Short mmCIF file of N, CA, C and O in Angstrom, two decimals:
data_model
loop_
_atom_site.label_atom_id
_atom_site.label_comp_id
_atom_site.label_asym_id
_atom_site.label_seq_id
_atom_site.Cartn_x
_atom_site.Cartn_y
_atom_site.Cartn_z
N GLU A 51 56.52 -32.80 -5.43
CA GLU A 51 55.43 -32.10 -4.01
C GLU A 51 56.44 -33.58 -2.77
O GLU A 51 56.04 -33.38 -1.49
N SER A 52 56.23 -35.11 -3.63
CA SER A 52 56.37 -35.67 -2.19
C SER A 52 57.64 -35.74 -1.84
O SER A 52 58.08 -35.32 -0.56
N LEU A 53 58.81 -35.05 -2.30
CA LEU A 53 60.65 -34.39 -2.01
C LEU A 53 60.25 -33.38 -0.89
O LEU A 53 60.65 -33.74 -0.14
N ALA A 54 59.03 -32.35 -1.08
CA ALA A 54 58.84 -31.74 -0.39
C ALA A 54 58.48 -32.20 1.20
O ALA A 54 59.22 -30.83 1.73
N CYS A 55 57.37 -32.81 0.93
CA CYS A 55 57.11 -33.25 1.98
C CYS A 55 58.09 -34.29 2.35
O CYS A 55 57.38 -34.98 3.09
N ALA A 56 59.33 -34.58 2.23
CA ALA A 56 60.54 -35.52 3.13
C ALA A 56 59.87 -36.95 2.68
O ALA A 56 59.90 -37.49 3.24
N THR A 57 59.77 -37.29 1.74
CA THR A 57 59.46 -38.63 1.22
C THR A 57 59.68 -39.20 0.17
O THR A 57 60.17 -38.32 -0.98
N PRO A 58 60.28 -40.18 0.59
CA PRO A 58 61.19 -40.70 -1.08
C PRO A 58 60.75 -41.08 -2.41
O PRO A 58 59.41 -41.21 -1.55
N VAL A 59 61.17 -41.40 -3.57
CA VAL A 59 60.22 -40.89 -4.98
C VAL A 59 61.04 -41.97 -5.66
O VAL A 59 61.77 -42.56 -5.18
N ILE A 60 60.20 -42.89 -5.87
CA ILE A 60 60.92 -44.03 -7.35
C ILE A 60 59.81 -43.47 -8.77
O ILE A 60 58.85 -42.28 -8.43
N ALA A 61 60.84 -42.92 -9.19
CA ALA A 61 59.76 -42.56 -10.35
C ALA A 61 61.09 -43.48 -11.73
O ALA A 61 62.30 -43.70 -11.62
N PHE A 62 60.21 -43.12 -12.51
CA PHE A 62 61.36 -43.40 -14.45
C PHE A 62 62.24 -42.79 -14.20
O PHE A 62 61.85 -41.59 -14.60
N ASN A 63 63.50 -43.54 -15.85
CA ASN A 63 64.25 -42.24 -15.31
C ASN A 63 63.92 -41.51 -17.33
O ASN A 63 65.24 -40.75 -17.58
N ASN A 64 62.76 -41.49 -17.91
CA ASN A 64 62.46 -40.66 -18.52
C ASN A 64 61.53 -39.35 -18.40
O ASN A 64 60.83 -39.06 -19.80
N SER A 65 61.98 -38.81 -17.64
CA SER A 65 60.90 -37.69 -18.22
C SER A 65 62.43 -36.32 -16.67
O SER A 65 62.64 -36.64 -16.34
N GLY A 66 60.51 -34.51 -16.23
CA GLY A 66 61.73 -33.92 -15.69
C GLY A 66 62.20 -34.58 -14.46
O GLY A 66 62.99 -34.07 -13.45
N LEU A 67 61.59 -35.92 -13.93
CA LEU A 67 62.34 -36.17 -12.41
C LEU A 67 63.03 -35.95 -12.42
O LEU A 67 63.70 -37.19 -10.89
N THR A 68 64.42 -36.39 -13.65
CA THR A 68 65.80 -37.04 -12.88
C THR A 68 65.82 -35.86 -13.17
O THR A 68 67.30 -36.04 -12.59
N ASP A 69 65.97 -34.82 -13.36
CA ASP A 69 67.14 -32.93 -12.07
C ASP A 69 66.45 -33.20 -10.71
O ASP A 69 66.97 -32.48 -10.57
N ILE A 70 65.23 -34.48 -10.59
CA ILE A 70 64.89 -34.03 -9.08
C ILE A 70 65.28 -35.18 -8.49
O ILE A 70 65.40 -34.55 -7.06
N VAL A 71 64.83 -35.89 -9.02
CA VAL A 71 65.40 -36.92 -7.47
C VAL A 71 66.76 -38.07 -7.63
O VAL A 71 67.71 -38.13 -9.04
N GLN A 72 67.57 -37.55 -7.19
CA GLN A 72 68.51 -37.98 -7.02
C GLN A 72 68.83 -39.40 -6.41
O GLN A 72 68.92 -39.81 -4.81
N HIS A 73 69.62 -40.34 -7.59
CA HIS A 73 69.00 -41.87 -6.79
C HIS A 73 69.75 -42.10 -6.19
O HIS A 73 71.10 -42.09 -6.45
N GLY A 74 69.76 -43.01 -5.96
CA GLY A 74 69.72 -43.91 -4.18
C GLY A 74 70.04 -42.53 -3.19
O GLY A 74 71.01 -43.11 -2.02
N LYS A 75 69.84 -41.91 -3.44
CA LYS A 75 70.09 -40.75 -2.09
C LYS A 75 68.45 -39.64 -1.99
O LYS A 75 68.51 -40.05 -0.08
N SER A 76 67.87 -38.95 -2.57
CA SER A 76 66.39 -39.26 -2.03
C SER A 76 65.35 -39.61 -2.68
O SER A 76 64.24 -39.32 -2.50
N GLY A 77 65.62 -40.79 -3.54
CA GLY A 77 64.84 -41.48 -4.56
C GLY A 77 65.13 -42.97 -5.29
O GLY A 77 66.37 -43.42 -5.52
N VAL A 78 64.71 -43.46 -5.97
CA VAL A 78 65.08 -44.81 -6.59
C VAL A 78 64.45 -44.16 -8.23
O VAL A 78 63.31 -44.15 -8.09
N LEU A 79 65.58 -44.36 -9.06
CA LEU A 79 64.75 -44.14 -11.04
C LEU A 79 65.08 -45.12 -11.31
O LEU A 79 65.79 -46.20 -11.27
N VAL A 80 64.29 -45.48 -11.75
CA VAL A 80 64.22 -46.52 -12.82
C VAL A 80 63.69 -46.68 -14.22
O VAL A 80 63.16 -45.92 -14.42
N GLU A 81 64.60 -47.82 -14.79
CA GLU A 81 64.28 -47.63 -16.02
C GLU A 81 63.18 -47.53 -16.66
O GLU A 81 62.19 -47.55 -16.10
N ALA A 82 62.96 -46.71 -17.63
CA ALA A 82 61.42 -46.58 -18.29
C ALA A 82 60.73 -47.22 -18.83
O ALA A 82 60.90 -48.39 -19.00
N PHE A 83 60.19 -47.85 -18.35
CA PHE A 83 58.89 -48.81 -18.51
C PHE A 83 58.89 -49.59 -18.17
O PHE A 83 58.41 -50.81 -18.41
N GLU A 84 59.92 -49.83 -16.99
CA GLU A 84 60.66 -51.51 -17.21
C GLU A 84 60.29 -52.03 -15.41
O GLU A 84 60.01 -51.57 -14.03
N ILE A 85 58.36 -53.23 -15.49
CA ILE A 85 57.64 -52.19 -14.62
C ILE A 85 58.57 -53.75 -13.29
O ILE A 85 58.30 -52.98 -12.86
N GLU A 86 58.90 -54.45 -14.12
CA GLU A 86 59.70 -55.36 -13.23
C GLU A 86 60.57 -54.32 -11.88
O GLU A 86 60.71 -54.74 -10.85
N GLY A 87 61.24 -53.99 -12.40
CA GLY A 87 62.49 -52.88 -12.10
C GLY A 87 61.86 -51.74 -10.95
O GLY A 87 62.16 -51.86 -9.62
N LEU A 88 59.93 -51.19 -11.51
CA LEU A 88 59.51 -50.48 -9.75
C LEU A 88 59.22 -50.80 -9.89
O LEU A 88 59.36 -50.47 -8.12
N ALA A 89 58.68 -52.60 -9.99
CA ALA A 89 58.46 -53.27 -8.36
C ALA A 89 58.83 -53.76 -7.54
O ALA A 89 59.36 -53.43 -6.41
N ASN A 90 60.62 -54.18 -8.45
CA ASN A 90 61.74 -54.31 -7.55
C ASN A 90 62.27 -52.80 -6.47
O ASN A 90 62.24 -53.24 -5.28
N ALA A 91 61.89 -51.75 -7.26
CA ALA A 91 62.26 -50.31 -6.29
C ALA A 91 61.06 -50.08 -5.26
O ALA A 91 61.62 -49.61 -4.17
N ILE A 92 59.82 -50.91 -5.52
CA ILE A 92 58.66 -50.71 -4.34
C ILE A 92 59.49 -51.28 -3.77
O ILE A 92 58.54 -50.63 -2.05
N VAL A 93 60.09 -52.89 -3.13
CA VAL A 93 59.66 -53.64 -2.46
C VAL A 93 61.42 -52.52 -1.87
O VAL A 93 61.05 -53.12 -0.71
N LYS A 94 62.13 -51.58 -2.45
CA LYS A 94 63.41 -52.03 -1.97
C LYS A 94 63.31 -50.93 -0.80
O LYS A 94 64.17 -51.05 0.26
N ILE A 95 62.64 -49.86 -1.42
CA ILE A 95 62.07 -49.00 -0.66
C ILE A 95 61.24 -49.44 0.85
O ILE A 95 61.45 -48.30 2.13
N LEU A 96 60.61 -50.13 0.57
CA LEU A 96 59.74 -50.70 1.91
C LEU A 96 59.75 -51.69 2.76
O LEU A 96 60.15 -51.81 3.47
N SER A 97 61.41 -52.20 2.05
CA SER A 97 62.29 -53.01 3.18
C SER A 97 63.41 -52.07 3.60
O SER A 97 63.66 -52.54 4.22
N MET A 98 63.39 -50.65 3.68
CA MET A 98 64.63 -49.70 4.15
C MET A 98 64.21 -50.03 5.59
O MET A 98 62.89 -49.90 5.54
N LYS A 99 65.45 -49.62 6.84
CA LYS A 99 65.47 -49.78 7.68
C LYS A 99 63.98 -47.86 7.26
O LYS A 99 64.45 -47.44 7.17
N ILE A 100 63.24 -47.74 8.14
CA ILE A 100 62.13 -46.69 8.42
C ILE A 100 63.69 -45.84 8.93
O ILE A 100 63.45 -44.19 8.67
N SER A 101 64.20 -45.60 9.20
CA SER A 101 65.12 -44.14 9.99
C SER A 101 66.28 -44.35 8.66
O SER A 101 66.65 -43.37 8.61
N ASP A 102 66.10 -45.02 7.47
CA ASP A 102 66.87 -44.79 6.60
C ASP A 102 66.16 -44.26 5.37
O ASP A 102 66.30 -43.57 4.71
N ARG A 103 64.77 -44.32 5.49
CA ARG A 103 63.86 -43.74 4.58
C ARG A 103 63.76 -42.61 5.38
O ARG A 103 63.52 -41.87 4.31
N VAL A 104 63.99 -42.51 6.23
CA VAL A 104 63.90 -41.07 6.94
C VAL A 104 65.15 -40.12 6.49
O VAL A 104 64.28 -38.21 6.10
N THR A 105 65.42 -40.96 6.18
CA THR A 105 67.13 -39.77 6.34
C THR A 105 67.20 -39.43 4.55
O THR A 105 67.32 -38.49 4.48
N MET A 106 66.47 -39.87 3.37
CA MET A 106 66.38 -40.15 2.04
C MET A 106 64.87 -39.17 2.37
O MET A 106 65.21 -38.62 0.80
N GLY A 107 63.70 -38.89 2.60
CA GLY A 107 63.33 -38.02 2.67
C GLY A 107 63.93 -37.18 2.84
O GLY A 107 63.44 -35.80 2.02
N GLU A 108 64.42 -36.97 3.79
CA GLU A 108 65.41 -35.09 4.58
C GLU A 108 66.45 -35.22 3.73
O GLU A 108 66.31 -33.91 2.75
N VAL A 109 67.11 -35.89 2.99
CA VAL A 109 67.51 -35.21 1.55
C VAL A 109 67.51 -34.80 0.98
O VAL A 109 67.65 -33.31 -0.15
N GLY A 110 65.80 -35.50 -0.05
CA GLY A 110 65.35 -35.04 -0.67
C GLY A 110 64.89 -33.35 -0.04
O GLY A 110 65.04 -32.16 -1.57
N ARG A 111 64.08 -33.91 0.56
CA ARG A 111 63.82 -31.98 1.00
C ARG A 111 64.81 -31.28 0.64
O ARG A 111 64.47 -30.02 0.44
N ASN A 112 65.67 -31.23 2.02
CA ASN A 112 67.13 -30.02 1.64
C ASN A 112 67.04 -29.87 0.44
O ASN A 112 66.93 -29.25 0.46
N PHE A 113 67.39 -31.16 -0.84
CA PHE A 113 67.47 -30.90 -1.86
C PHE A 113 66.53 -29.50 -3.05
O PHE A 113 66.42 -29.11 -3.39
N ILE A 114 64.85 -29.76 -2.74
CA ILE A 114 63.99 -29.08 -2.98
C ILE A 114 64.46 -27.95 -2.50
O ILE A 114 63.97 -26.39 -3.34
N GLN A 115 64.46 -27.12 -1.56
CA GLN A 115 64.86 -26.84 -0.64
C GLN A 115 65.93 -25.65 -0.67
O GLN A 115 65.72 -24.20 -1.30
N GLU A 116 66.94 -26.53 -1.47
CA GLU A 116 68.33 -25.35 -1.20
C GLU A 116 67.68 -25.14 -3.58
O GLU A 116 68.42 -24.06 -4.19
N LYS A 117 67.07 -25.37 -4.11
CA LYS A 117 66.91 -25.45 -5.75
C LYS A 117 66.34 -25.35 -6.03
O LYS A 117 66.07 -24.17 -6.90
N PHE A 118 64.78 -25.14 -5.63
CA PHE A 118 63.86 -24.88 -5.88
C PHE A 118 63.12 -24.44 -4.71
O PHE A 118 61.17 -23.88 -5.13
N SER A 119 62.82 -23.21 -3.82
CA SER A 119 62.40 -22.85 -3.28
C SER A 119 62.05 -21.89 -4.05
O SER A 119 63.04 -21.28 -5.11
N GLN A 120 61.50 -20.19 -3.41
CA GLN A 120 60.88 -18.84 -3.77
C GLN A 120 62.26 -18.52 -4.40
O GLN A 120 62.13 -18.22 -5.21
N ASN A 121 63.49 -18.29 -2.87
CA ASN A 121 64.19 -17.70 -2.75
C ASN A 121 65.12 -17.98 -3.41
O ASN A 121 65.98 -17.20 -4.65
N ALA A 122 65.37 -19.70 -4.22
CA ALA A 122 66.46 -19.99 -5.02
C ALA A 122 65.85 -19.89 -6.24
O ALA A 122 66.76 -19.21 -7.19
N VAL A 123 64.22 -19.93 -6.70
CA VAL A 123 64.04 -19.87 -8.01
C VAL A 123 64.60 -18.24 -8.41
O VAL A 123 64.85 -17.40 -9.87
N VAL A 124 63.89 -17.35 -7.21
CA VAL A 124 63.95 -15.97 -7.90
C VAL A 124 66.28 -16.06 -8.13
O VAL A 124 65.98 -14.29 -8.62
N LYS A 125 65.94 -16.06 -7.00
CA LYS A 125 67.63 -15.90 -7.65
C LYS A 125 68.19 -15.74 -8.66
O LYS A 125 69.45 -15.28 -9.34
N GLU A 126 67.64 -17.46 -8.88
CA GLU A 126 67.69 -17.62 -10.68
C GLU A 126 67.28 -16.94 -11.57
O GLU A 126 68.40 -16.35 -12.92
N TRP A 127 66.30 -16.52 -11.42
CA TRP A 127 65.44 -15.05 -12.71
C TRP A 127 66.52 -14.34 -12.84
O TRP A 127 67.20 -13.45 -13.71
N LYS A 128 66.69 -13.85 -11.60
CA LYS A 128 67.97 -12.55 -11.69
C LYS A 128 68.49 -12.87 -11.87
O LYS A 128 69.54 -12.09 -13.37
N LYS A 129 69.67 -13.62 -12.44
CA LYS A 129 70.56 -13.90 -12.77
C LYS A 129 70.17 -13.97 -14.05
O LYS A 129 71.39 -13.74 -14.87
N ILE A 130 69.16 -14.63 -14.64
CA ILE A 130 69.24 -14.56 -16.46
C ILE A 130 68.39 -13.41 -16.73
O ILE A 130 68.85 -12.92 -17.84
N TYR A 131 67.71 -12.64 -15.54
CA TYR A 131 67.28 -10.83 -15.85
C TYR A 131 68.91 -9.91 -15.61
O TYR A 131 68.29 -9.19 -16.13
N LYS A 132 69.45 -10.41 -15.24
CA LYS A 132 70.94 -9.53 -14.96
C LYS A 132 70.44 -8.99 -14.37
O LYS A 132 70.73 -6.74 -14.07
N ILE A 133 69.87 -9.43 -12.82
CA ILE A 133 69.04 -7.64 -12.17
C ILE A 133 69.99 -7.99 -10.88
O ILE A 133 70.35 -9.52 -10.29
N ASP A 134 70.47 -7.27 -10.51
CA ASP A 134 71.40 -6.30 -8.88
C ASP A 134 73.06 -6.82 -9.15
O ASP A 134 73.28 -6.92 -10.16
#
């Protein structure tokens, strides 16, 4: 949801978010349960120039639109069901 709103994401690298968050491009993935790493990632994102955060958010939104929009998902389902 954050990426769809063009907001960079910070997440642990042990969940499905690893398929969605592009480390260093649309957010930051942190080693699972590394609290210090999480804190450092938060500081890193907040310390970035606003224009860089905006760019990171745009990259994330574009990726979500490309891979997870209704049209993209329907296209993938059609491949699975061999429609068209």
